[in-house]
Protein backbone atom coordinates (compact mmCIF):
# COMPACT_ATOMS: atom_id res chain seq x y z
CA MET A 1 162.54 95.07 74.36
CA ARG A 2 165.13 92.36 74.99
CA SER A 3 162.01 90.93 77.44
CA ALA A 4 159.71 90.68 75.31
CA LEU A 5 158.51 87.38 73.43
CA THR A 6 158.54 87.22 69.47
CA ASP A 7 155.63 84.53 69.33
CA ASN A 8 153.11 86.63 70.93
CA ALA A 9 149.82 87.41 69.11
CA PRO A 10 149.63 90.99 67.42
CA GLY A 11 147.07 93.45 67.61
CA LEU A 12 145.44 94.93 64.51
CA LEU A 13 148.20 95.58 62.46
CA GLY A 14 149.85 92.11 62.55
CA LEU A 15 153.32 93.54 63.74
CA THR A 16 154.71 91.38 66.58
CA TYR A 17 157.58 92.08 68.91
CA ARG A 18 159.57 90.29 66.39
CA VAL A 19 159.48 93.34 64.20
CA TRP A 20 159.87 95.81 66.65
CA LYS A 21 163.55 93.83 67.96
CA TRP A 22 164.46 94.03 64.35
CA VAL A 23 163.94 97.69 64.07
CA ALA A 24 165.56 98.22 67.29
CA LEU A 25 168.65 96.47 65.68
CA VAL A 26 168.71 98.39 62.30
CA ALA A 27 167.24 102.02 63.56
CA PRO A 28 167.51 101.81 67.65
CA ASP A 29 167.92 105.72 67.63
CA GLN A 30 164.70 106.14 65.87
CA LEU A 31 162.50 103.75 67.88
CA ILE A 32 163.91 105.13 71.23
CA SER A 33 162.74 108.69 70.12
CA ILE A 34 159.19 107.76 69.20
CA VAL A 35 158.90 106.18 72.98
CA ARG A 36 160.89 109.35 74.37
CA ALA A 37 158.74 111.44 72.37
CA ALA A 38 154.94 109.75 73.67
CA LEU A 39 155.98 110.41 77.36
CA ALA A 40 157.75 113.69 76.88
CA LEU A 41 154.63 115.31 75.10
CA GLY A 42 151.87 113.27 76.66
CA ILE A 43 150.58 111.68 73.56
CA HIS A 44 149.79 108.34 73.24
CA HIS A 45 149.20 107.45 69.07
CA GLN A 46 145.63 107.17 68.01
CA SER A 47 147.02 103.73 66.20
CA TRP A 48 148.03 102.17 69.48
CA LYS A 49 144.34 103.02 71.12
CA GLN A 50 142.52 100.29 68.62
CA SER A 51 143.07 96.54 69.85
CA LEU A 52 141.34 93.32 69.06
CA VAL A 53 139.21 91.37 71.41
CA ALA A 54 139.56 87.74 70.59
CA VAL A 55 136.48 85.64 72.22
CA ILE A 56 137.95 81.80 73.56
CA PRO A 57 135.42 79.54 74.79
CA LYS A 58 135.98 78.44 78.18
CA ASN A 59 136.34 74.52 79.25
CA ASN A 60 133.46 72.54 80.47
CA LYS A 61 130.78 75.21 80.03
CA LYS A 62 127.70 73.60 79.49
CA ASP A 63 125.49 77.03 78.04
CA MET A 64 128.29 78.43 75.47
CA ALA A 65 125.15 81.11 74.70
CA LEU A 66 126.13 83.03 78.02
CA PRO A 67 129.00 85.68 77.54
CA LYS A 68 130.61 84.39 80.95
CA SER A 69 131.42 81.43 78.76
CA HIS A 70 133.71 82.75 77.21
CA TRP A 71 137.41 84.50 77.53
CA PRO A 72 138.05 87.65 75.84
CA ILE A 73 141.70 88.23 75.52
CA GLN A 74 142.56 92.07 74.45
CA LEU A 75 145.09 92.01 71.56
CA ILE A 76 147.07 95.27 71.55
CA GLU A 77 149.70 96.52 69.02
CA CYS A 78 153.00 96.14 70.28
CA LEU A 79 154.71 99.39 70.04
CA GLY A 80 152.11 100.82 72.13
CA LYS A 81 152.37 98.20 74.78
CA LEU A 82 156.22 99.01 74.96
CA VAL A 83 155.24 102.52 75.57
CA GLU A 84 152.96 101.26 78.08
CA LYS A 85 155.57 99.01 79.90
CA ILE A 86 158.01 101.92 80.50
CA ALA A 87 154.96 103.88 81.89
CA ALA A 88 154.03 101.11 84.18
CA ARG A 89 157.79 100.88 85.09
CA ARG A 90 157.62 104.56 85.70
CA ILE A 91 154.55 104.75 88.13
CA THR A 92 155.78 101.86 90.08
CA PHE A 93 158.98 103.29 90.57
CA GLU A 94 157.30 106.60 92.23
CA LEU A 95 155.16 104.74 94.21
CA GLY A 96 157.73 102.90 95.67
CA LYS A 97 159.98 106.00 96.33
CA TYR A 98 157.34 108.10 97.82
CA ASP A 99 155.16 105.90 99.72
CA LEU A 100 152.33 106.68 97.76
CA MET A 101 150.52 103.21 97.54
CA PRO A 102 148.46 101.64 100.77
CA PHE A 103 151.13 99.20 102.65
CA ASN A 104 148.48 96.15 102.34
CA GLN A 105 148.20 96.43 98.48
CA PHE A 106 149.98 93.60 97.77
CA GLY A 107 149.87 94.63 93.43
CA GLY A 108 151.58 97.31 91.56
CA ARG A 109 154.18 97.76 93.37
CA SER A 110 157.84 96.33 93.36
CA ASN A 111 159.11 93.65 95.34
CA SER A 112 155.97 92.38 95.96
CA SER A 113 153.44 89.22 94.67
CA CYS A 114 150.51 87.05 95.15
CA LEU A 115 152.71 84.86 97.48
CA ASP A 116 153.35 87.99 99.57
CA ALA A 117 149.44 88.35 100.39
CA GLY A 118 149.41 84.83 101.04
CA LEU A 119 152.29 84.63 103.82
CA SER A 120 150.71 88.22 104.96
CA LEU A 121 147.26 85.86 105.62
CA ILE A 122 149.03 82.84 107.12
CA HIS A 123 150.78 85.15 109.57
CA ASP A 124 147.81 86.59 110.92
CA ILE A 125 146.37 83.64 111.71
CA GLN A 126 149.46 82.42 113.31
CA GLU A 127 149.37 85.70 115.32
CA ALA A 128 145.67 85.33 116.47
CA ARG A 129 146.34 81.46 117.40
CA LYS A 130 149.60 82.99 119.85
CA LYS A 131 146.59 85.16 121.32
CA GLY A 132 144.53 82.21 122.00
CA LEU A 133 142.01 83.74 118.97
CA VAL A 134 140.36 82.67 115.87
CA SER A 135 140.38 83.79 112.85
CA SER A 136 137.71 84.79 109.90
CA PHE A 137 138.94 85.60 105.98
CA LEU A 138 136.68 87.27 103.55
CA ALA A 139 137.30 87.37 100.21
CA ILE A 140 135.28 89.34 97.51
CA ASP A 141 135.22 89.61 94.07
CA ILE A 142 134.75 93.53 92.40
CA LYS A 143 132.85 93.11 89.05
CA GLY A 144 134.39 94.08 85.88
CA PHE A 145 136.68 96.18 87.35
CA PHE A 146 138.83 97.22 84.43
CA ASP A 147 135.77 97.78 82.07
CA HIS A 148 134.20 100.60 84.81
CA ALA A 149 137.12 102.56 85.94
CA ASP A 150 136.41 105.84 85.73
CA HIS A 151 138.69 107.73 83.93
CA ASP A 152 138.25 111.52 85.31
CA ARG A 153 138.58 110.34 88.57
CA LEU A 154 141.69 108.34 87.83
CA LEU A 155 143.58 111.41 86.53
CA ASP A 156 142.32 113.61 89.94
CA VAL A 157 144.04 110.96 91.74
CA LEU A 158 146.90 110.78 89.74
CA LEU A 159 147.60 114.52 90.43
CA HIS A 160 146.39 114.46 93.77
CA LEU A 161 149.31 112.02 94.20
CA GLY A 162 151.72 114.26 92.82
CA PHE A 163 152.41 112.67 89.02
CA HIS A 164 153.82 115.18 86.73
CA PRO A 165 151.04 117.12 85.04
CA THR A 166 152.72 115.86 81.56
CA PHE A 167 152.74 112.40 82.54
CA VAL A 168 149.20 112.51 83.57
CA LYS A 169 148.37 114.03 80.32
CA TRP A 170 150.02 111.24 79.09
CA VAL A 171 147.38 108.68 81.08
CA GLY A 172 144.70 110.80 80.02
CA SER A 173 145.77 110.41 76.01
CA PHE A 174 146.55 106.59 77.12
CA LEU A 175 142.55 106.19 78.34
CA GLN A 176 140.82 108.80 75.72
CA GLY A 177 139.87 107.31 72.08
CA CYS A 178 140.54 103.83 72.15
CA PHE A 179 138.33 101.29 69.97
CA ILE A 180 138.05 97.83 70.34
CA ARG A 181 136.84 95.24 67.76
CA VAL A 182 135.52 91.75 69.03
CA GLN A 183 136.55 88.85 67.02
CA VAL A 184 134.22 85.50 67.66
CA ASP A 185 136.05 83.05 65.08
CA ASP A 186 136.33 84.61 61.53
CA TYR A 187 133.51 87.25 62.27
CA VAL A 188 135.46 90.69 63.17
CA ARG A 189 132.73 93.03 64.24
CA ASP A 190 132.81 97.39 63.57
CA PRO A 191 134.76 99.38 65.91
CA HIS A 192 133.33 99.74 69.28
CA PRO A 193 134.24 103.23 71.38
CA GLN A 194 135.74 102.30 74.92
CA ILE A 195 134.66 105.18 76.88
CA VAL A 196 134.85 103.84 80.31
CA GLY A 197 137.49 101.27 81.67
CA TYR A 198 141.09 100.46 80.46
CA PRO A 199 142.32 97.55 78.39
CA GLN A 200 142.73 94.80 80.90
CA ASP A 201 145.91 93.22 79.12
CA SER A 202 147.91 96.50 78.98
CA PRO A 203 151.05 96.18 81.17
CA ILE A 204 149.52 99.87 82.82
CA SER A 205 146.29 98.50 83.98
CA PRO A 206 147.15 96.65 87.08
CA VAL A 207 149.13 99.51 88.78
CA LEU A 208 146.51 102.03 87.20
CA THR A 209 143.91 99.49 89.35
CA CYS A 210 145.93 99.54 92.46
CA ILE A 211 145.78 103.93 92.19
CA PHE A 212 142.09 103.87 91.45
CA ALA A 213 140.83 101.49 94.25
CA SER A 214 143.25 102.92 96.81
CA ILE A 215 140.93 104.84 98.35
CA VAL A 216 139.29 101.59 99.40
CA LEU A 217 142.35 100.53 101.32
CA GLU A 218 143.16 104.25 102.76
CA ARG A 219 139.44 104.18 104.68
CA LEU A 220 139.67 100.53 105.76
CA ASN A 221 142.92 101.52 107.44
CA LEU A 222 142.07 105.16 108.67
CA ASP A 223 138.96 105.69 109.47
CA PRO A 224 137.21 103.58 112.82
CA ILE A 225 133.70 102.28 112.89
CA PHE A 226 131.13 104.03 114.99
CA ASP A 227 128.43 103.29 117.50
CA GLU A 228 126.83 105.63 120.30
CA THR A 229 129.58 105.48 122.07
CA GLY A 230 132.06 106.78 119.86
CA PRO A 231 134.52 104.85 117.68
CA ILE A 232 134.96 101.34 117.90
CA SER A 233 138.58 99.86 117.21
CA ILE A 234 138.10 96.65 115.74
CA PRO A 235 140.87 93.62 114.70
CA VAL A 236 140.32 93.64 111.08
CA ALA A 237 143.04 93.29 108.29
CA PRO A 238 141.79 94.81 104.78
CA GLY A 239 144.28 93.75 101.82
CA ALA A 240 144.37 93.51 98.18
CA TYR A 241 146.23 92.27 95.21
CA VAL A 242 145.08 94.54 92.31
CA ASP A 243 141.24 93.92 92.23
CA ASP A 244 141.17 91.25 94.63
CA PHE A 245 139.99 92.46 97.85
CA SER A 246 139.90 90.49 101.07
CA PHE A 247 139.46 91.08 104.88
CA HIS A 248 140.88 88.99 108.10
CA SER A 249 139.21 89.33 111.52
CA SER A 250 140.00 87.67 114.79
CA SER A 251 138.34 87.52 117.77
CA CYS A 252 137.59 84.65 120.90
CA ASN A 253 134.89 83.07 118.85
CA LEU A 254 133.78 82.66 115.42
CA GLU A 255 130.48 84.39 115.73
CA THR A 256 132.19 87.43 116.46
CA SER A 257 134.98 87.85 113.88
CA THR A 258 132.38 86.94 111.09
CA LEU A 259 130.00 90.33 112.38
CA LEU A 260 133.47 92.09 112.54
CA LEU A 261 133.63 90.91 108.59
CA GLN A 262 130.14 92.24 108.16
CA TYR A 263 131.04 95.13 108.89
CA THR A 264 134.13 95.44 107.41
CA LEU A 265 132.42 94.34 103.90
CA GLU A 266 129.61 96.80 104.32
CA ARG A 267 132.23 99.71 104.69
CA ALA A 268 134.05 98.37 101.60
CA VAL A 269 131.03 98.07 99.42
CA ASN A 270 129.82 101.82 100.26
CA THR A 271 133.28 103.36 99.24
CA LEU A 272 133.12 101.27 96.17
CA SER A 273 129.77 102.94 95.82
CA ASP A 274 131.17 106.06 96.04
CA ILE A 275 133.86 105.46 92.86
CA GLY A 276 131.39 103.36 90.86
CA LEU A 277 132.00 100.07 91.63
CA THR A 278 129.75 96.95 92.56
CA ILE A 279 130.47 93.51 94.36
CA ASP A 280 129.82 90.27 93.30
CA PRO A 281 127.64 88.78 96.29
CA ASP A 282 127.82 85.50 94.18
CA LYS A 283 131.68 85.25 93.77
CA CYS A 284 132.35 85.89 98.14
CA ASP A 285 134.27 83.77 99.93
CA LEU A 286 134.36 82.93 103.68
CA MET A 287 136.51 80.50 105.73
CA HIS A 288 137.05 80.38 109.00
CA PHE A 289 140.43 79.00 111.23
CA SER A 290 140.00 77.80 114.60
CA TRP A 291 143.26 76.41 116.55
CA ARG A 292 141.32 74.24 119.60
CA LYS A 293 141.82 71.23 119.70
CA GLY A 294 138.37 68.28 119.15
CA SER A 295 136.61 68.02 116.18
CA THR A 296 136.63 69.71 113.07
CA ILE A 297 133.94 71.58 114.49
CA CYS A 298 135.37 72.37 117.61
CA PRO A 299 133.35 72.82 120.98
CA GLY A 300 131.95 76.33 121.33
CA ASP A 301 132.26 77.27 118.03
CA SER A 302 130.02 77.19 115.14
CA ASN A 303 130.40 77.22 112.03
CA PRO A 304 128.46 80.36 111.33
CA SER A 305 127.63 82.28 107.71
CA LEU A 306 127.89 86.07 106.92
CA THR A 307 124.14 87.70 106.26
CA THR A 308 124.07 91.32 105.23
CA THR A 309 121.75 93.53 103.11
CA LEU A 310 123.73 95.07 99.95
CA TYR A 311 122.08 96.81 96.72
CA GLY A 312 118.73 96.36 98.53
CA LYS A 313 118.74 92.22 98.91
CA ARG A 314 119.32 90.08 101.75
CA ILE A 315 122.05 87.57 100.79
CA THR A 316 124.19 84.92 103.03
CA ILE A 317 127.75 84.04 102.54
CA THR A 318 128.38 80.30 103.59
CA PRO A 319 131.45 78.99 104.64
CA PRO A 320 133.16 75.62 104.05
CA GLN A 321 134.05 72.99 106.69
CA ILE A 322 136.53 75.01 109.34
CA HIS A 323 140.23 75.26 108.40
CA GLN A 324 142.48 73.93 111.29
CA VAL A 325 145.52 76.36 111.39
CA ALA A 326 147.68 73.24 112.52
CA ARG A 327 147.22 71.77 109.11
CA ILE A 328 149.27 74.61 107.54
CA PRO A 329 151.63 73.18 105.46
CA PRO A 330 155.11 73.43 107.76
CA GLY A 331 157.02 74.46 104.65
CA LEU A 332 154.98 77.74 104.81
CA GLN A 333 155.00 77.93 108.37
CA THR A 334 158.85 78.34 107.97
CA HIS A 335 158.74 81.50 105.87
CA ILE A 336 157.02 83.64 108.87
């Protein structure tokens, strides 16, 4: 409560954290009892599950009639948000204590950040260079992850991981019976039920996202690729930060490393399809890293694109100019 901002935007009831800080001063026992009862009984109060979605125009967009030209911000009731913060800390603690999260998921866990994901990538590129190899990197974007996560599957995953049934009941209560009201300028539409997914701006949503999508990393970490001769061991390192997934491959040439990324991408897309999610091929980014001396496009190295078939459509992901590993800022190299 102390770390909460006092000037934050409130939900539908209009009660900011400033109000609840006053309540904590005059009636702390009653406030603590409400929070404890919610988690102990596995109930997220219905008034906390009605949120307001404010639509804010994005800058430098030509066609403002398109939905993607606006940024939706979901405003949640502050007291419910406080309960969600406590639940998120509990989940994060349990994930770390019992090692329940794949090691290469850098979000949704303690002492891990986006910077760690970047440093891990730089480390892998440098290690490939020491072995005389070149590297390729692919980042993928999942369509509407927070809006399409299946509630029943998430609850099953939590039970399978060993979380207490009462806590899983609270998560179910948090997910079910949610309503949103969209506001554009001064117009507020009628309440609309949120049947799938969960509030993107909720404190607990990132860690639930990591848990829901953990099967993707688990399969890529454990399951090899097979051909007619048997299992193939490939040098591909998958990674994720919450709902952003990436893959790094290394090989003796960029054509082979790109092919390895293609295999990994297809396996990841198949796994995501199993849990009801898809990627946006237009938002996939491919990059190559070469240590070899000479021109930017090194002798013996082309700048290959990744071509595959996804969702019945042939797509090609074209990389920019090859990045020289030697150009990595020295300040970052010292952290490796």
